[in-house]
Amino acid sequence: MEDRVARAMERARPLQLLTDEDVAAQLRHEARKKQERTKEHGVMSYLLPSAPTQNINKGFLLNTIRSVDSHNRRQEIDECYRKRDLEVKVRSRRSRSRSQSRGRRRRSASPVRRKPRSPSPTRDADERAFWAERKAARTAELLSALGDRVCTLENAPNYDESSSDYEDERDETRAAKKLRKAAKKAKKAAKKAKKAAKKAKRLEA
């Protein structure tokens, strides 16, 4: 039990950090031992088992690993500080851009720059003006055809609402609308017929 406890205590002890001088001293000591063995045994000294020595490479590797870990931790800390600095800069830029946009909006809201828009004429007013111009042109043509003659009820042309261009064009627009509606209905009926044909083919299959 005492041996086991001693071994456990030795394993629990922290590893001693070897300096470069310690490693160099151990390497020199091993080199001297190997030279003495080669003088005594010659080439056969390389075949003889060597005495167990402290693993220098293991301590050196542990030292390098610990130094690398500390370096990595420092880099992580530096990166955290850099991220914080970048976030602060981004926030400050956003606040500046928002303040600038608000200032521009306030400037654009001044009464001098904003002018009231003139009301655009409605569709009915445009149509009335169009047909008034057409009627005026028609009357001018009739007056030019009469010339110097006096216009009376007997020689006056037949210019009632049924024979006016307005009524003719209105009838044409109505007929065109009816034709469009009929074409749409025909398209819908064709689509329905295609769908019914597809369903019938699926049922047959």
Short mmCIF file of N, CA and C in Angstrom, two decimals, residues 70-170:
data_model
loop_
_atom_site.label_atom_id
_atom_site.label_comp_id
_atom_site.label_asym_id
_atom_site.label_seq_id
_atom_site.Cartn_x
_atom_site.Cartn_y
_atom_site.Cartn_z
N SER A 70 -0.36 29.48 -23.89
CA SER A 70 -0.39 30.85 -23.37
C SER A 70 -0.45 31.88 -24.50
N HIS A 71 0.30 31.58 -25.58
CA HIS A 71 0.27 32.49 -26.73
C HIS A 71 -1.12 32.53 -27.37
N ASN A 72 -1.75 31.36 -27.49
CA ASN A 72 -3.09 31.31 -28.06
C ASN A 72 -4.10 32.06 -27.20
N ARG A 73 -3.97 31.93 -25.88
CA ARG A 73 -4.88 32.65 -24.99
C ARG A 73 -4.72 34.16 -25.15
N ARG A 74 -3.48 34.60 -25.28
CA ARG A 74 -3.26 36.02 -25.49
C ARG A 74 -3.88 36.50 -26.80
N GLN A 75 -3.75 35.67 -27.83
CA GLN A 75 -4.36 36.03 -29.11
C GLN A 75 -5.88 36.11 -29.00
N GLU A 76 -6.49 35.17 -28.29
CA GLU A 76 -7.94 35.21 -28.10
C GLU A 76 -8.37 36.48 -27.37
N ILE A 77 -7.61 36.85 -26.34
CA ILE A 77 -7.94 38.07 -25.60
C ILE A 77 -7.82 39.29 -26.51
N ASP A 78 -6.75 39.31 -27.31
CA ASP A 78 -6.57 40.44 -28.24
C ASP A 78 -7.71 40.51 -29.25
N GLU A 79 -8.15 39.34 -29.75
CA GLU A 79 -9.26 39.32 -30.70
C GLU A 79 -10.54 39.83 -30.06
N CYS A 80 -10.78 39.47 -28.79
CA CYS A 80 -11.97 39.97 -28.09
C CYS A 80 -11.95 41.50 -28.00
N TYR A 81 -10.78 42.05 -27.66
CA TYR A 81 -10.67 43.50 -27.58
C TYR A 81 -10.87 44.15 -28.95
N ARG A 82 -10.34 43.51 -29.99
CA ARG A 82 -10.52 44.06 -31.34
C ARG A 82 -11.99 44.04 -31.75
N LYS A 83 -12.70 42.95 -31.43
CA LYS A 83 -14.12 42.88 -31.75
C LYS A 83 -14.91 43.97 -31.04
N ARG A 84 -14.57 44.19 -29.78
CA ARG A 84 -15.26 45.26 -29.04
C ARG A 84 -15.01 46.62 -29.68
N ASP A 85 -13.78 46.86 -30.07
CA ASP A 85 -13.46 48.14 -30.71
C ASP A 85 -14.23 48.31 -32.02
N LEU A 86 -14.30 47.22 -32.81
CA LEU A 86 -15.04 47.29 -34.06
C LEU A 86 -16.53 47.54 -33.83
N GLU A 87 -17.10 46.87 -32.82
CA GLU A 87 -18.51 47.09 -32.52
C GLU A 87 -18.78 48.54 -32.11
N VAL A 88 -17.88 49.09 -31.31
CA VAL A 88 -18.04 50.49 -30.89
C VAL A 88 -17.97 51.42 -32.10
N LYS A 89 -17.04 51.15 -33.02
CA LYS A 89 -16.91 51.98 -34.21
C LYS A 89 -18.16 51.89 -35.09
N VAL A 90 -18.68 50.66 -35.26
CA VAL A 90 -19.88 50.47 -36.08
C VAL A 90 -21.07 51.20 -35.47
N ARG A 91 -21.22 51.11 -34.15
CA ARG A 91 -22.33 51.80 -33.50
C ARG A 91 -22.22 53.31 -33.65
N SER A 92 -21.01 53.83 -33.51
CA SER A 92 -20.83 55.27 -33.66
C SER A 92 -21.14 55.71 -35.09
N ARG A 93 -20.75 54.90 -36.09
CA ARG A 93 -21.05 55.26 -37.48
C ARG A 93 -22.55 55.24 -37.73
N ARG A 94 -23.25 54.22 -37.18
CA ARG A 94 -24.70 54.15 -37.37
C ARG A 94 -25.39 55.35 -36.74
N SER A 95 -24.95 55.72 -35.53
CA SER A 95 -25.57 56.88 -34.88
C SER A 95 -25.33 58.16 -35.69
N ARG A 96 -24.12 58.29 -36.27
CA ARG A 96 -23.85 59.47 -37.09
C ARG A 96 -24.71 59.50 -38.34
N SER A 97 -24.85 58.33 -39.00
CA SER A 97 -25.67 58.28 -40.22
C SER A 97 -27.13 58.58 -39.90
N ARG A 98 -27.62 58.07 -38.75
CA ARG A 98 -29.01 58.37 -38.38
C ARG A 98 -29.21 59.85 -38.10
N SER A 99 -28.26 60.45 -37.40
CA SER A 99 -28.39 61.89 -37.12
C SER A 99 -28.35 62.70 -38.41
N GLN A 100 -27.49 62.30 -39.36
CA GLN A 100 -27.42 63.01 -40.64
C GLN A 100 -28.72 62.87 -41.42
N SER A 101 -29.29 61.64 -41.44
CA SER A 101 -30.55 61.43 -42.17
C SER A 101 -31.68 62.23 -41.54
N ARG A 102 -31.70 62.31 -40.20
CA ARG A 102 -32.74 63.11 -39.54
C ARG A 102 -32.59 64.59 -39.89
N GLY A 103 -31.34 65.07 -39.92
CA GLY A 103 -31.13 66.46 -40.30
C GLY A 103 -31.58 66.75 -41.72
N ARG A 104 -31.34 65.80 -42.63
CA ARG A 104 -31.78 65.99 -44.02
C ARG A 104 -33.29 66.01 -44.11
N ARG A 105 -33.96 65.13 -43.35
CA ARG A 105 -35.42 65.12 -43.37
C ARG A 105 -35.99 66.44 -42.85
N ARG A 106 -35.39 66.97 -41.79
CA ARG A 106 -35.87 68.24 -41.26
C ARG A 106 -35.68 69.37 -42.27
N ARG A 107 -34.56 69.33 -42.99
CA ARG A 107 -34.34 70.36 -44.00
C ARG A 107 -35.33 70.25 -45.15
N SER A 108 -35.59 69.00 -45.58
CA SER A 108 -36.52 68.81 -46.70
C SER A 108 -37.95 69.15 -46.31
N ALA A 109 -38.28 69.12 -45.01
CA ALA A 109 -39.64 69.42 -44.57
C ALA A 109 -39.93 70.91 -44.49
N SER A 110 -39.02 71.77 -44.94
CA SER A 110 -39.24 73.21 -44.89
C SER A 110 -40.35 73.61 -45.85
N PRO A 111 -41.15 74.65 -45.53
CA PRO A 111 -42.27 75.04 -46.42
C PRO A 111 -41.82 75.64 -47.73
N VAL A 112 -40.55 76.10 -47.82
CA VAL A 112 -40.10 76.72 -49.06
C VAL A 112 -39.90 75.68 -50.14
N ARG A 113 -39.35 74.52 -49.77
CA ARG A 113 -39.05 73.47 -50.76
C ARG A 113 -40.30 72.70 -51.16
N ARG A 114 -41.20 72.50 -50.22
CA ARG A 114 -42.41 71.76 -50.53
C ARG A 114 -43.44 72.71 -51.15
N LYS A 115 -43.75 72.47 -52.38
CA LYS A 115 -44.74 73.27 -53.09
C LYS A 115 -46.00 72.44 -53.29
N PRO A 116 -47.17 73.06 -53.15
CA PRO A 116 -48.41 72.30 -53.36
C PRO A 116 -48.55 71.90 -54.81
N ARG A 117 -48.91 70.66 -55.01
CA ARG A 117 -49.10 70.15 -56.37
C ARG A 117 -50.42 70.63 -56.94
N SER A 118 -50.37 70.99 -58.21
CA SER A 118 -51.59 71.43 -58.87
C SER A 118 -52.47 70.22 -59.12
N PRO A 119 -53.76 70.33 -58.86
CA PRO A 119 -54.65 69.17 -59.07
C PRO A 119 -54.72 68.79 -60.53
N SER A 120 -54.52 67.53 -60.83
CA SER A 120 -54.56 67.04 -62.21
C SER A 120 -56.01 66.92 -62.66
N PRO A 121 -56.30 67.18 -63.93
CA PRO A 121 -57.68 67.07 -64.42
C PRO A 121 -58.15 65.63 -64.38
N THR A 122 -59.42 65.46 -64.07
CA THR A 122 -59.98 64.12 -63.98
C THR A 122 -60.25 63.56 -65.37
N ARG A 123 -60.62 62.28 -65.36
CA ARG A 123 -60.85 61.61 -66.64
C ARG A 123 -62.10 62.14 -67.33
N ASP A 124 -63.13 62.44 -66.54
CA ASP A 124 -64.37 62.95 -67.14
C ASP A 124 -64.15 64.30 -67.80
N ALA A 125 -63.36 65.16 -67.13
CA ALA A 125 -63.11 66.48 -67.71
C ALA A 125 -62.34 66.36 -69.01
N ASP A 126 -61.38 65.42 -69.08
CA ASP A 126 -60.63 65.21 -70.32
C ASP A 126 -61.54 64.73 -71.44
N GLU A 127 -62.44 63.80 -71.13
CA GLU A 127 -63.34 63.30 -72.16
C GLU A 127 -64.27 64.40 -72.67
N ARG A 128 -64.76 65.21 -71.74
CA ARG A 128 -65.65 66.30 -72.15
C ARG A 128 -64.92 67.28 -73.06
N ALA A 129 -63.69 67.62 -72.70
CA ALA A 129 -62.94 68.55 -73.53
C ALA A 129 -62.66 67.96 -74.91
N PHE A 130 -62.39 66.65 -74.96
CA PHE A 130 -62.11 65.99 -76.24
C PHE A 130 -63.32 66.05 -77.15
N TRP A 131 -64.49 65.67 -76.60
CA TRP A 131 -65.68 65.65 -77.45
C TRP A 131 -66.14 67.06 -77.80
N ALA A 132 -65.88 68.03 -76.93
CA ALA A 132 -66.21 69.41 -77.27
C ALA A 132 -65.37 69.89 -78.45
N GLU A 133 -64.08 69.51 -78.46
CA GLU A 133 -63.24 69.88 -79.59
C GLU A 133 -63.71 69.21 -80.88
N ARG A 134 -64.15 67.95 -80.75
CA ARG A 134 -64.64 67.24 -81.94
C ARG A 134 -65.89 67.91 -82.51
N LYS A 135 -66.79 68.29 -81.59
CA LYS A 135 -68.01 68.94 -82.06
C LYS A 135 -67.72 70.31 -82.68
N ALA A 136 -66.77 71.03 -82.07
CA ALA A 136 -66.42 72.34 -82.63
C ALA A 136 -65.82 72.18 -84.02
N ALA A 137 -64.97 71.17 -84.21
CA ALA A 137 -64.41 70.93 -85.54
C ALA A 137 -65.49 70.55 -86.54
N ARG A 138 -66.47 69.76 -86.09
CA ARG A 138 -67.57 69.35 -86.97
C ARG A 138 -68.41 70.55 -87.40
N THR A 139 -68.71 71.42 -86.46
CA THR A 139 -69.48 72.62 -86.81
C THR A 139 -68.70 73.52 -87.75
N ALA A 140 -67.38 73.61 -87.54
CA ALA A 140 -66.57 74.43 -88.44
C ALA A 140 -66.60 73.87 -89.85
N GLU A 141 -66.56 72.53 -90.00
CA GLU A 141 -66.64 71.92 -91.33
C GLU A 141 -67.98 72.23 -91.99
N LEU A 142 -69.06 72.15 -91.22
CA LEU A 142 -70.39 72.43 -91.78
C LEU A 142 -70.52 73.87 -92.22
N LEU A 143 -69.99 74.79 -91.41
CA LEU A 143 -70.05 76.20 -91.78
C LEU A 143 -69.22 76.49 -93.02
N SER A 144 -68.08 75.84 -93.13
CA SER A 144 -67.27 76.04 -94.34
C SER A 144 -67.95 75.47 -95.56
N ALA A 145 -68.71 74.37 -95.39
CA ALA A 145 -69.45 73.80 -96.52
C ALA A 145 -70.59 74.71 -96.96
N LEU A 146 -71.23 75.39 -96.03
CA LEU A 146 -72.32 76.29 -96.38
C LEU A 146 -71.82 77.52 -97.13
N GLY A 147 -70.67 78.03 -96.71
CA GLY A 147 -70.12 79.20 -97.39
C GLY A 147 -70.93 80.45 -97.06
N ASP A 148 -71.34 81.19 -98.15
CA ASP A 148 -72.09 82.43 -97.97
C ASP A 148 -73.58 82.19 -97.84
N ARG A 149 -74.03 80.97 -97.99
CA ARG A 149 -75.46 80.69 -97.92
C ARG A 149 -75.97 80.88 -96.50
N VAL A 150 -77.22 81.19 -96.41
CA VAL A 150 -77.85 81.38 -95.11
C VAL A 150 -78.36 80.03 -94.63
N CYS A 151 -78.09 79.71 -93.38
CA CYS A 151 -78.51 78.43 -92.80
C CYS A 151 -79.90 78.59 -92.21
N THR A 152 -80.87 77.84 -92.82
CA THR A 152 -82.24 77.84 -92.32
C THR A 152 -82.63 76.43 -91.95
N LEU A 153 -83.85 76.24 -91.48
CA LEU A 153 -84.32 74.90 -91.11
C LEU A 153 -84.44 74.00 -92.32
N GLU A 154 -84.70 74.60 -93.50
CA GLU A 154 -84.89 73.79 -94.70
C GLU A 154 -83.57 73.22 -95.21
N ASN A 155 -82.54 74.06 -95.28
CA ASN A 155 -81.26 73.59 -95.81
C ASN A 155 -80.26 73.19 -94.74
N ALA A 156 -80.67 73.14 -93.48
CA ALA A 156 -79.75 72.75 -92.40
C ALA A 156 -79.44 71.26 -92.48
N PRO A 157 -78.21 70.86 -92.23
CA PRO A 157 -77.86 69.43 -92.27
C PRO A 157 -78.45 68.68 -91.08
N ASN A 158 -78.58 67.38 -91.28
CA ASN A 158 -79.13 66.51 -90.22
C ASN A 158 -78.03 66.27 -89.18
N TYR A 159 -78.09 67.00 -88.07
CA TYR A 159 -77.04 66.94 -87.03
C TYR A 159 -77.67 66.66 -85.68
N ASP A 160 -78.28 65.50 -85.59
CA ASP A 160 -78.88 65.11 -84.31
C ASP A 160 -77.92 64.18 -83.56
N GLU A 161 -78.29 63.80 -82.36
CA GLU A 161 -77.41 62.98 -81.51
C GLU A 161 -77.19 61.59 -82.08
N SER A 162 -78.21 61.07 -82.81
CA SER A 162 -78.08 59.70 -83.33
C SER A 162 -77.04 59.63 -84.44
N SER A 163 -76.86 60.75 -85.18
CA SER A 163 -75.90 60.75 -86.28
C SER A 163 -74.55 61.35 -85.91
N SER A 164 -74.34 61.70 -84.67
CA SER A 164 -73.08 62.32 -84.26
C SER A 164 -71.97 61.29 -84.16
N ASP A 165 -70.74 61.79 -84.27
CA ASP A 165 -69.59 60.89 -84.16
C ASP A 165 -69.45 60.35 -82.74
N TYR A 166 -69.92 61.13 -81.79
CA TYR A 166 -69.81 60.68 -80.39
C TYR A 166 -70.58 59.39 -80.17
N GLU A 167 -71.83 59.36 -80.70
CA GLU A 167 -72.65 58.16 -80.53
C GLU A 167 -72.06 56.98 -81.28
N ASP A 168 -71.54 57.25 -82.50
CA ASP A 168 -70.97 56.15 -83.28
C ASP A 168 -69.76 55.54 -82.58
N GLU A 169 -68.88 56.40 -82.09
CA GLU A 169 -67.68 55.88 -81.43
C GLU A 169 -68.02 55.20 -80.11
N ARG A 170 -69.05 55.73 -79.43
CA ARG A 170 -69.46 55.09 -78.18
C ARG A 170 -70.01 53.69 -78.45
#
